[in-house]
Coordinates of N, CA and C in Angstrom, one line a residue:
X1 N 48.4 -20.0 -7.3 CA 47.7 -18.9 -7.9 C 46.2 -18.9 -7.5
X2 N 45.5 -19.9 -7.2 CA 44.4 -19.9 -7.1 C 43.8 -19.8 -5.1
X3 N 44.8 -19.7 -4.6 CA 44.7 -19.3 -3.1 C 44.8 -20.5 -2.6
X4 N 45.1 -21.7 -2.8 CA 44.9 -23.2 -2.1 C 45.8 -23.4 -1.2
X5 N 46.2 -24.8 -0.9 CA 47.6 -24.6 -0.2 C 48.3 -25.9 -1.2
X6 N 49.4 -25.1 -0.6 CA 50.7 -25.3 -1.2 C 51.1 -27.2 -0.6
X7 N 51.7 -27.7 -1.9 CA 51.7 -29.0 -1.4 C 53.0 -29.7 -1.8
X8 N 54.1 -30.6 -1.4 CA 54.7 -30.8 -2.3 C 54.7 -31.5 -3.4
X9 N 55.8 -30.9 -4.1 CA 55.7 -31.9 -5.6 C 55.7 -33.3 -5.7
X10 N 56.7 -33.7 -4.8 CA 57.3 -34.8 -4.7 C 57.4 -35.6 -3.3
X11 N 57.0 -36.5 -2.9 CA 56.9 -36.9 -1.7 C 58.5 -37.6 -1.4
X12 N 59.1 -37.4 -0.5 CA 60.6 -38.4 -0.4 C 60.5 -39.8 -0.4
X13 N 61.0 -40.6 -0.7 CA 61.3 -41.9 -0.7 C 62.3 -42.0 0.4
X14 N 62.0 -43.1 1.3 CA 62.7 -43.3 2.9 C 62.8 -44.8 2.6
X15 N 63.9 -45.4 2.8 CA 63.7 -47.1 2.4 C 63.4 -48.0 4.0
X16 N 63.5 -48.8 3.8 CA 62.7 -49.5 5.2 C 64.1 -49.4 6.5
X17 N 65.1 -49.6 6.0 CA 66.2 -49.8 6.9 C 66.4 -48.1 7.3
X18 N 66.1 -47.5 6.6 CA 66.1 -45.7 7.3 C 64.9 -45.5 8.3
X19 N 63.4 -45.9 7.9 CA 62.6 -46.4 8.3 C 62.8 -46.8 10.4
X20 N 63.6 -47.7 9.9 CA 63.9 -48.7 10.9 C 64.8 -48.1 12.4
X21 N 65.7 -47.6 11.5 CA 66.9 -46.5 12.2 C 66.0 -45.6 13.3
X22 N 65.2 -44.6 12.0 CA 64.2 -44.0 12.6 C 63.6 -44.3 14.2
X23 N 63.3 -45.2 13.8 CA 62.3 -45.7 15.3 C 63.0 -45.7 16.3
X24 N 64.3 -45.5 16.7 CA 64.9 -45.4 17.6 C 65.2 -44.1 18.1
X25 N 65.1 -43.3 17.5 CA 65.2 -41.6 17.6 C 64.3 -41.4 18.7
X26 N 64.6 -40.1 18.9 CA 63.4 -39.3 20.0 C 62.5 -38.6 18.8
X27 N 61.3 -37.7 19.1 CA 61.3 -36.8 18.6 C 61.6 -35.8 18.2
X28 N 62.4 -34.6 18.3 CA 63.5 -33.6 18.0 C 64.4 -34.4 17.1
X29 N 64.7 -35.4 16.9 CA 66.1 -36.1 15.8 C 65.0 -36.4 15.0
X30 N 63.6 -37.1 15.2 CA 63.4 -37.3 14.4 C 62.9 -36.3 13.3
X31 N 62.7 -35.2 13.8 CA 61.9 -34.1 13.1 C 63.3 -33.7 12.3
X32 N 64.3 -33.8 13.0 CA 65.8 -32.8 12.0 C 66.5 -33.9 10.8
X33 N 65.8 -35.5 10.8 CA 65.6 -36.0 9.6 C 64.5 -36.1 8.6
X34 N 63.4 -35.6 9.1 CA 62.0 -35.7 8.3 C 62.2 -34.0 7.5
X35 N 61.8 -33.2 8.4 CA 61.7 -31.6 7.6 C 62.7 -31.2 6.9
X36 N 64.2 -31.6 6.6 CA 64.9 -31.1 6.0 C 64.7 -31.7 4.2
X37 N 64.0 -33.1 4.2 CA 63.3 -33.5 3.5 C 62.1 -32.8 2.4
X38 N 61.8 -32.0 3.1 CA 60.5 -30.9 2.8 C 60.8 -29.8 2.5
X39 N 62.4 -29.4 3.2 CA 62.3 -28.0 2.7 C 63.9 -27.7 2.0
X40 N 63.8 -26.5 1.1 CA 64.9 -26.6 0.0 C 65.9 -26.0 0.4
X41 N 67.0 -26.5 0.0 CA 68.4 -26.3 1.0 C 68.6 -24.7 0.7
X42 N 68.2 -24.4 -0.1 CA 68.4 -23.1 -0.6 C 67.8 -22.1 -0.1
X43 N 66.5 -22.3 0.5 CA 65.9 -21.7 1.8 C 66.5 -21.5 2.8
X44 N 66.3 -22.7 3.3 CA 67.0 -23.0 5.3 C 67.7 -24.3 4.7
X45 N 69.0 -24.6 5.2 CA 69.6 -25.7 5.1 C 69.4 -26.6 6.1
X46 N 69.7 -27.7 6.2 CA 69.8 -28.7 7.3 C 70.0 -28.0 8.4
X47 N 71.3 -27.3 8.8 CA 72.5 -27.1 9.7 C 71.2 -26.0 10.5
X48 N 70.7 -25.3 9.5 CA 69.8 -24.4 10.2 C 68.1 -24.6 10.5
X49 N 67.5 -25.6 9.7 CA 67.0 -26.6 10.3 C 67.0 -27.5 11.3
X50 N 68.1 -27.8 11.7 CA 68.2 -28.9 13.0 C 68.4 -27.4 14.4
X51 N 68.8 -26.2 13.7 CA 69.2 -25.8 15.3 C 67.8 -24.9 15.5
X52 N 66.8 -24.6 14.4 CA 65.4 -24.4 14.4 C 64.6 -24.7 15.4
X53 N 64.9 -26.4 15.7 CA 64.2 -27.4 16.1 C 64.8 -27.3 17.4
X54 N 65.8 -27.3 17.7 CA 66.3 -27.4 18.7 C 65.9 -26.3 19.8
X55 N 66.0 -25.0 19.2 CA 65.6 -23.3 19.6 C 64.1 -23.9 20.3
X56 N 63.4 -24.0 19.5 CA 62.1 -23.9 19.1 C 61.1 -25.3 20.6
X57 N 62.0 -26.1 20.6 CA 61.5 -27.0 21.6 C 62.3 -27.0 23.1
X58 N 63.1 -26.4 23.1 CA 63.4 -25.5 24.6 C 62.4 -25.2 25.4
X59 N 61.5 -24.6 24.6 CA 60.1 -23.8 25.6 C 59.0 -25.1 26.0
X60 N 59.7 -26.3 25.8 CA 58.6 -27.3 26.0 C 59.0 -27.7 28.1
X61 N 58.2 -28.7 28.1 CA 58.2 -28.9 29.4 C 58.8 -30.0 29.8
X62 N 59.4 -30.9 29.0 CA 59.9 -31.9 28.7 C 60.6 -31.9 27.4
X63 N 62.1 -32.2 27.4 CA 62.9 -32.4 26.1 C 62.8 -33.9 24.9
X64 N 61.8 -34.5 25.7 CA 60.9 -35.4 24.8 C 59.9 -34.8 23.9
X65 N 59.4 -33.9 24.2 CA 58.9 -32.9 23.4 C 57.0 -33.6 23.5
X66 N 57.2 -34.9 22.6 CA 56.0 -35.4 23.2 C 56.6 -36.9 23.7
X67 N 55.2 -37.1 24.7 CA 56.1 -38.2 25.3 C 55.0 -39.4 25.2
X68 N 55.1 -40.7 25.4 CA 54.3 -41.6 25.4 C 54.2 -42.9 26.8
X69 N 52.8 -42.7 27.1 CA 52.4 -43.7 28.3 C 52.0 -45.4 27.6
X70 N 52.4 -46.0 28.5 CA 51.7 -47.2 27.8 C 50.8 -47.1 29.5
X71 N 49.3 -47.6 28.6 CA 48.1 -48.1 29.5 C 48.0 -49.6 29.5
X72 N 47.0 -50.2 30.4 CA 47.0 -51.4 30.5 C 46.7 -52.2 29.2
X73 N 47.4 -53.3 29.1 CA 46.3 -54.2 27.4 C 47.8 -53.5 27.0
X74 N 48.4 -52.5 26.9 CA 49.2 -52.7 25.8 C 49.1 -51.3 25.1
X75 N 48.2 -50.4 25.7 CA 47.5 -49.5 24.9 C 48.8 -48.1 25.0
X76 N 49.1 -47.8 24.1 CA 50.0 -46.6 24.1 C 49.8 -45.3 24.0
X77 N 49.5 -44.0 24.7 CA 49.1 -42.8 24.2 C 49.7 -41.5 24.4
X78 N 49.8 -41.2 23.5 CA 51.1 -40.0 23.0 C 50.4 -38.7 23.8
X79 N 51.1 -38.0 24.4 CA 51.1 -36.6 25.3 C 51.8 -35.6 24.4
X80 N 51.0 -34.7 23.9 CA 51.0 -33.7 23.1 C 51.0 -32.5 23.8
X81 N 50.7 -32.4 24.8 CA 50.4 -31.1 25.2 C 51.4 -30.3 26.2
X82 N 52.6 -30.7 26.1 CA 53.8 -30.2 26.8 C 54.7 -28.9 26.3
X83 N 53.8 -28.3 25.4 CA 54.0 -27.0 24.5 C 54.0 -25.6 25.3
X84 N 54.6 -24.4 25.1 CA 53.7 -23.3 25.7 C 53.1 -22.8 26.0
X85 N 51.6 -23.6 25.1 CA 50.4 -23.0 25.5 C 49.3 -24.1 25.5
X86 N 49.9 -25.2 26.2 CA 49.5 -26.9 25.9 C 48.9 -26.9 25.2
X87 N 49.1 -26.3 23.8 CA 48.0 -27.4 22.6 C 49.2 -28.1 21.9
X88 N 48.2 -29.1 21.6 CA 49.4 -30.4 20.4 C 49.8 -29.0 19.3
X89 N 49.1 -27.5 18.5 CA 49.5 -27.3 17.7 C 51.2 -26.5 17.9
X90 N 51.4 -26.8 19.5 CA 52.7 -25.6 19.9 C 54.1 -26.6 19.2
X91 N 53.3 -28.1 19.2 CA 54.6 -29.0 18.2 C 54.8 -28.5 16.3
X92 N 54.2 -28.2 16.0 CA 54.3 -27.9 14.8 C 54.7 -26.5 14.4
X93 N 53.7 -25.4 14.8 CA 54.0 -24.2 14.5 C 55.1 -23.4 15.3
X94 N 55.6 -24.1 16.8 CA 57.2 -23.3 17.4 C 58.0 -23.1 16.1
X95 N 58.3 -24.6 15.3 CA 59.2 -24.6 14.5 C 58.6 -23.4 13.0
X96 N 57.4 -23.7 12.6 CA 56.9 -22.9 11.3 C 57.2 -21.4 11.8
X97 N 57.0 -20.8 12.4 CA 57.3 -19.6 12.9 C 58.7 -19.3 13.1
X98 N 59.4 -20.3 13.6 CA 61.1 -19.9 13.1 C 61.2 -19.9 11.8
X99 N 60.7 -20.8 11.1 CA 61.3 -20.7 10.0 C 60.6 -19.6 9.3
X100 N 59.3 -19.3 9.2 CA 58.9 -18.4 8.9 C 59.9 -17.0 8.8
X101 N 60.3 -16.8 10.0 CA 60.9 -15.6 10.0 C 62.4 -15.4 9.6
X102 N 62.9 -16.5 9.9 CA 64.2 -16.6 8.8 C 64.0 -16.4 7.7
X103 N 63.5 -17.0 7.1 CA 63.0 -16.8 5.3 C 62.5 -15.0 5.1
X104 N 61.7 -14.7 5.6 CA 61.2 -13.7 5.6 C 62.4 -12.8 5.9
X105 N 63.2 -12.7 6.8 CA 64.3 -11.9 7.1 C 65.4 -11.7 6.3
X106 N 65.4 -12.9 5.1 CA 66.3 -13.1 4.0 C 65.8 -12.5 3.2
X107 N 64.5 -12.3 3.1 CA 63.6 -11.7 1.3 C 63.7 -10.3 1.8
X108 N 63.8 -9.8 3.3 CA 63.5 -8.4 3.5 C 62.1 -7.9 3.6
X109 N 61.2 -8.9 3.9 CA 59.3 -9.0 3.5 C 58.9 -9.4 4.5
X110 N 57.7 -8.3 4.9 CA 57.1 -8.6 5.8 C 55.7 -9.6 5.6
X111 N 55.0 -9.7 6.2 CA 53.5 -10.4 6.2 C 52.4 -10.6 7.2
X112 N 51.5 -10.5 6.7 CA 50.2 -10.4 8.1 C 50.0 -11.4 7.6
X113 N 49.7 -12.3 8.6 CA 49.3 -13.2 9.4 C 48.0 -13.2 9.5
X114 N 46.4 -14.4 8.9 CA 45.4 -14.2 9.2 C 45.2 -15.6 9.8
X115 N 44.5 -15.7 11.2 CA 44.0 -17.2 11.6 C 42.9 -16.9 12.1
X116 N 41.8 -17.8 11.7 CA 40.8 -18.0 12.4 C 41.0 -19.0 13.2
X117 N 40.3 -19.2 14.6 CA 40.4 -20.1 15.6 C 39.4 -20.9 16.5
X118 N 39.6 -21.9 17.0 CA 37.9 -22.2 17.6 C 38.7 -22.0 18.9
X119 N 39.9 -21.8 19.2 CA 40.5 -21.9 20.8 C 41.8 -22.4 20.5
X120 N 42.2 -23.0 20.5 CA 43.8 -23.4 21.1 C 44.6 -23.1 19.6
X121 N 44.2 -23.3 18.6 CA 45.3 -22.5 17.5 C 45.6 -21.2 17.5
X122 N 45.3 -20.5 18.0 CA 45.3 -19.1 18.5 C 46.5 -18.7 19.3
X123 N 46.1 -19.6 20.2 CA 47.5 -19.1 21.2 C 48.6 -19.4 20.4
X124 N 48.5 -20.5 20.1 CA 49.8 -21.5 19.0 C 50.6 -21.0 18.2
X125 N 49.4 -20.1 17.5 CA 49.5 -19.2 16.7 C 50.7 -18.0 17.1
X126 N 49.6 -17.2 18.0 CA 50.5 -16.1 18.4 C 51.7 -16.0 18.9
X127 N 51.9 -17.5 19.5 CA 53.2 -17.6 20.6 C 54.1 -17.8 19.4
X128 N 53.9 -18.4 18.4 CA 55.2 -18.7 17.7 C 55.6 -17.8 16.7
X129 N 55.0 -16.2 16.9 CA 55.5 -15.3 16.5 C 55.3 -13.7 16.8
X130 N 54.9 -13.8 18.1 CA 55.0 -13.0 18.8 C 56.5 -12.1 18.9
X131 N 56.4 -10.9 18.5 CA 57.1 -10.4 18.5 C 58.3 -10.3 17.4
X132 N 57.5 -10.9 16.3 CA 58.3 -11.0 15.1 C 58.5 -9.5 14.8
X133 N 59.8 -9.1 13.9 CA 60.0 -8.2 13.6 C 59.4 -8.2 11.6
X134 N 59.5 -9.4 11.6 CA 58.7 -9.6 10.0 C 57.2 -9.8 9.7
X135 N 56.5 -10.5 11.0 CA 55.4 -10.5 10.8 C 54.4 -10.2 11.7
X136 N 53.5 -9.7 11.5 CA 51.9 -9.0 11.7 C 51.0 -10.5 12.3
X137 N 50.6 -10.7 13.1 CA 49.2 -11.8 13.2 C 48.0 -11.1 13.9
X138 N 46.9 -11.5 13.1 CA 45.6 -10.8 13.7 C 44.9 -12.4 13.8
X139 N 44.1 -12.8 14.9 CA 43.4 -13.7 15.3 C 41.6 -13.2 15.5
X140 N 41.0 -14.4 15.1 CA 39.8 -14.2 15.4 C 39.5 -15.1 15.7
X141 N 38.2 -15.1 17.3 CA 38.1 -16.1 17.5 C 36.4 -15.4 17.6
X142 N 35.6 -17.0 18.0 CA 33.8 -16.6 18.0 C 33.7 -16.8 19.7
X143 N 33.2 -15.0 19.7 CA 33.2 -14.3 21.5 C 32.3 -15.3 22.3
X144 N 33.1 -15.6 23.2 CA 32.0 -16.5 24.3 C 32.0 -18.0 23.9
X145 N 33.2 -18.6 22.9 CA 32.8 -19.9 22.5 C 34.2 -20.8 22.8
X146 N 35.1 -20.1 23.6 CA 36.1 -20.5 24.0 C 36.6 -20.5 25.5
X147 N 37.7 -21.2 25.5 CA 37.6 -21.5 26.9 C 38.6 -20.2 27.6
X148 N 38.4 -20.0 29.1 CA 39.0 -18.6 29.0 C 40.6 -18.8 29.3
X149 N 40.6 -20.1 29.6 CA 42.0 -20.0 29.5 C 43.1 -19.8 27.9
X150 N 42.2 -20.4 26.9 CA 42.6 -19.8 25.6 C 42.0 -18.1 25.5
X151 N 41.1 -17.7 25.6 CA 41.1 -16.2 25.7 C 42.1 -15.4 26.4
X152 N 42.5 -15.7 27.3 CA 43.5 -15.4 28.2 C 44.9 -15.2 27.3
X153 N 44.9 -16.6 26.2 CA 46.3 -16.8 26.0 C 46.4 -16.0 25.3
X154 N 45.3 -15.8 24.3 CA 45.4 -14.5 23.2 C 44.8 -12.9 23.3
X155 N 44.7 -12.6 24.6 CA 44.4 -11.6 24.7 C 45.2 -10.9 25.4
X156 N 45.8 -11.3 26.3 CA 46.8 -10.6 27.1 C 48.4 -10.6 26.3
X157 N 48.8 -11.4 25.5 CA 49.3 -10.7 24.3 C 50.0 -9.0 24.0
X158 N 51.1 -9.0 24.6 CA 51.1 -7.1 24.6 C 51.8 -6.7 23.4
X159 N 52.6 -7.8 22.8 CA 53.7 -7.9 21.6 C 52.6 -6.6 20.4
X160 N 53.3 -6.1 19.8 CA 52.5 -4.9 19.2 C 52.7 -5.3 17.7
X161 N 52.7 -6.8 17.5 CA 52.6 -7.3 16.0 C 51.5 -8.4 16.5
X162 N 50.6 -8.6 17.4 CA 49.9 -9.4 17.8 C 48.6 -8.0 17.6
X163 N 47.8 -8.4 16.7 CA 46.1 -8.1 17.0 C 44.8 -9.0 17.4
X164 N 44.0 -9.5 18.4 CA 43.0 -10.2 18.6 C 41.9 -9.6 18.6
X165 N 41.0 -10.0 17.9 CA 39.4 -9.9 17.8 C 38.7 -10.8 17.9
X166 N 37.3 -10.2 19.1 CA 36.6 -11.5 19.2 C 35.3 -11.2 18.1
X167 N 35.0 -12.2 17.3 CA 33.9 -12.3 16.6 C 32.3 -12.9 16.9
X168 N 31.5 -12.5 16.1 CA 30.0 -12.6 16.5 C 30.0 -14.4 15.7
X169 N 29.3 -15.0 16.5 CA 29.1 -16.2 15.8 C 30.1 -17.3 15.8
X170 N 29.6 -18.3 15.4 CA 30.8 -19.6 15.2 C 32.2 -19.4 14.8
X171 N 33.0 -20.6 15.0 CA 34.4 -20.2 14.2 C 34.2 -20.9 12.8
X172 N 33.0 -21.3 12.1 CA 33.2 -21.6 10.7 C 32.4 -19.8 10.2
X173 N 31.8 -18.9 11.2 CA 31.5 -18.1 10.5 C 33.3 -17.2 10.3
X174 N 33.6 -16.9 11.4 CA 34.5 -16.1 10.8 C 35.9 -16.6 10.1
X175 N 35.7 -17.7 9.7 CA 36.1 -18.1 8.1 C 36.1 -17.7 7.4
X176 N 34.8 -17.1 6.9 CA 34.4 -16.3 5.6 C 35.5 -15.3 5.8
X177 N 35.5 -14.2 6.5 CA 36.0 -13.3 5.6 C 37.5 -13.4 5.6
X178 N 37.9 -14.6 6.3 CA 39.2 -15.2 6.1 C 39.2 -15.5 4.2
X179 N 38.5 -16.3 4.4 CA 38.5 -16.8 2.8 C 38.5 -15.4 1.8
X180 N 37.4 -14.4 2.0 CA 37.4 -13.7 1.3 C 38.6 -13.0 1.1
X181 N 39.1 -12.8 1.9 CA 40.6 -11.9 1.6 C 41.3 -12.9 0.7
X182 N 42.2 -14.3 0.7 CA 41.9 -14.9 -0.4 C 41.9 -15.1 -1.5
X183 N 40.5 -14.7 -1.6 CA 40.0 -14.9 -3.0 C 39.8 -13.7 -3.8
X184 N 40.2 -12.8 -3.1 CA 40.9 -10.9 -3.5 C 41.8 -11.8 -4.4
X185 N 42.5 -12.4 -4.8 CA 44.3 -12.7 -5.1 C 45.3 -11.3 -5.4
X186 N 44.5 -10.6 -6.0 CA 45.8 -9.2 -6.7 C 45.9 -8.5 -5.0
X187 N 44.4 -8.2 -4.5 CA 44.6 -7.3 -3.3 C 45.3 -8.5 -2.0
X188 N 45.1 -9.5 -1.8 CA 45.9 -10.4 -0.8 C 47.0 -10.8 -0.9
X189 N 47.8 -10.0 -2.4 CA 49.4 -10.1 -3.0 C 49.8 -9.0 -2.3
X190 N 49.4 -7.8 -2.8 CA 49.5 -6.8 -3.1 C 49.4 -6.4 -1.3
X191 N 48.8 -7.0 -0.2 CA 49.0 -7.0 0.9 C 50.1 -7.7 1.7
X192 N 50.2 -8.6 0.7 CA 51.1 -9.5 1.6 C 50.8 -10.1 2.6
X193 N 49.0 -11.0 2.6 CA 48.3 -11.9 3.7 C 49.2 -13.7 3.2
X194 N 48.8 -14.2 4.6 CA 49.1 -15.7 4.8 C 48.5 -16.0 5.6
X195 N 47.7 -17.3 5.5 CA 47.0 -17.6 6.8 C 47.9 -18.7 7.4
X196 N 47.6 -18.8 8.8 CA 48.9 -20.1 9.0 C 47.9 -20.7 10.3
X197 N 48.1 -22.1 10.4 CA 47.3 -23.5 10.8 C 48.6 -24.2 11.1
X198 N 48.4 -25.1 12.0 CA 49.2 -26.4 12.4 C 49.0 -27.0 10.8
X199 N 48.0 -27.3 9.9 CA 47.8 -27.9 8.7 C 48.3 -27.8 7.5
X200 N 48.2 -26.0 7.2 CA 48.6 -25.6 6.0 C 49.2 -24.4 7.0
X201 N 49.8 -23.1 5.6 CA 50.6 -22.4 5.3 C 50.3 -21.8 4.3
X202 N 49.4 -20.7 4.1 CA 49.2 -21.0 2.3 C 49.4 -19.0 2.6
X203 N 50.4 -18.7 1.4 CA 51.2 -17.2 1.0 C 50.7 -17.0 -0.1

């Protein structure tokens, strides 16, 4: 009610020997035992959860999804950027934007979409719901402060539920009137805004 984000109640309990199992997974198995955890069967179920994940990481460049190098010494470092629009956020939000729109396709409800961006959540953004039939995304990013290959990503964009605007100033200014919509609560209900981040989700 107060515009924050949404958190869970309850955190799962995983015991060491599941833990353990775990580490042997790729990523994609491991995500189709962690998020079904998170979300209520009564939503998306498992069955439709795991083939989310599956959909959703096709578009990667590698079926590792992310992959890991070991450096010399021992040093290990994880490759994130094998996404559609190489940002680490195309691992998180491919799947939030399925599910997004499943859910939304069940309630019969549509929603705009607000993200502010400094560059690469943007594309992230857009790609993972581009062309939704349930939801609206309008992006803002601060003109001249990004790189053009993310301008590119979000401008050329022709899906007609995708809006981009470039804004005057930093990307903590055009925050504000992110927030301010918000903190409307009756008029940001009553519209049917969400903002959505690799981070939060908040409806």
């Amino acid at each position: 009610e107060d515009g924050g984000i949404f958190l869970p109640q309850t955190i799962p309990r995983v015991s060491a020997d599941t833990l353990a199992a775990w580490s042997a997974l790729s990523y994609p198995d491991l995500c189709k035992e962690i998020l079904p955890l998170f979300i209520d069967k009564s939503e998306i179920s498992k069955e439709e959860v795991c083939g989310i994940i599956d959909k959703s990481f096709t578009e990667f460049e590698t079926a590792e999804v992310v992959t890991v190098k070991t450096l010399k010494d021992g040093v290990n470092v994880g490759e994130l950027f094998h996404g559609p629009t190489g940002a680490f956020k195309d691992i998180a939000l491919s799947i939030l934007g399925r599910c997004l729109d499943l859910v939304l396709s069940r309630r019969q409800r549509g929603v705009n979409i607000l993200v502010g961006t400094s560059g690469d959540t943007g594309g992230a953004a857009i790609h993972s719901v581009r062309g939704s039939p349930w939801a609206n995304i309008i992006v803002l990013y601060p003109d001249g402060m990004v790189s053009e290959v993310q301008r590119l990503q979000m401008t050329t964009v022709t899906e007609k539920n995708v809006s981009v605007f470039a804004v005057e100033g930093t990307s903590d200014d055009l925050d504000v009137p992110i927030r301010d919509v918000f903190a409307r609560r009756s008029w940001s209900r009553s519209m049917t805004y969400a903002a959505l981040t690799v981070l939060m989700w908040v409806v």
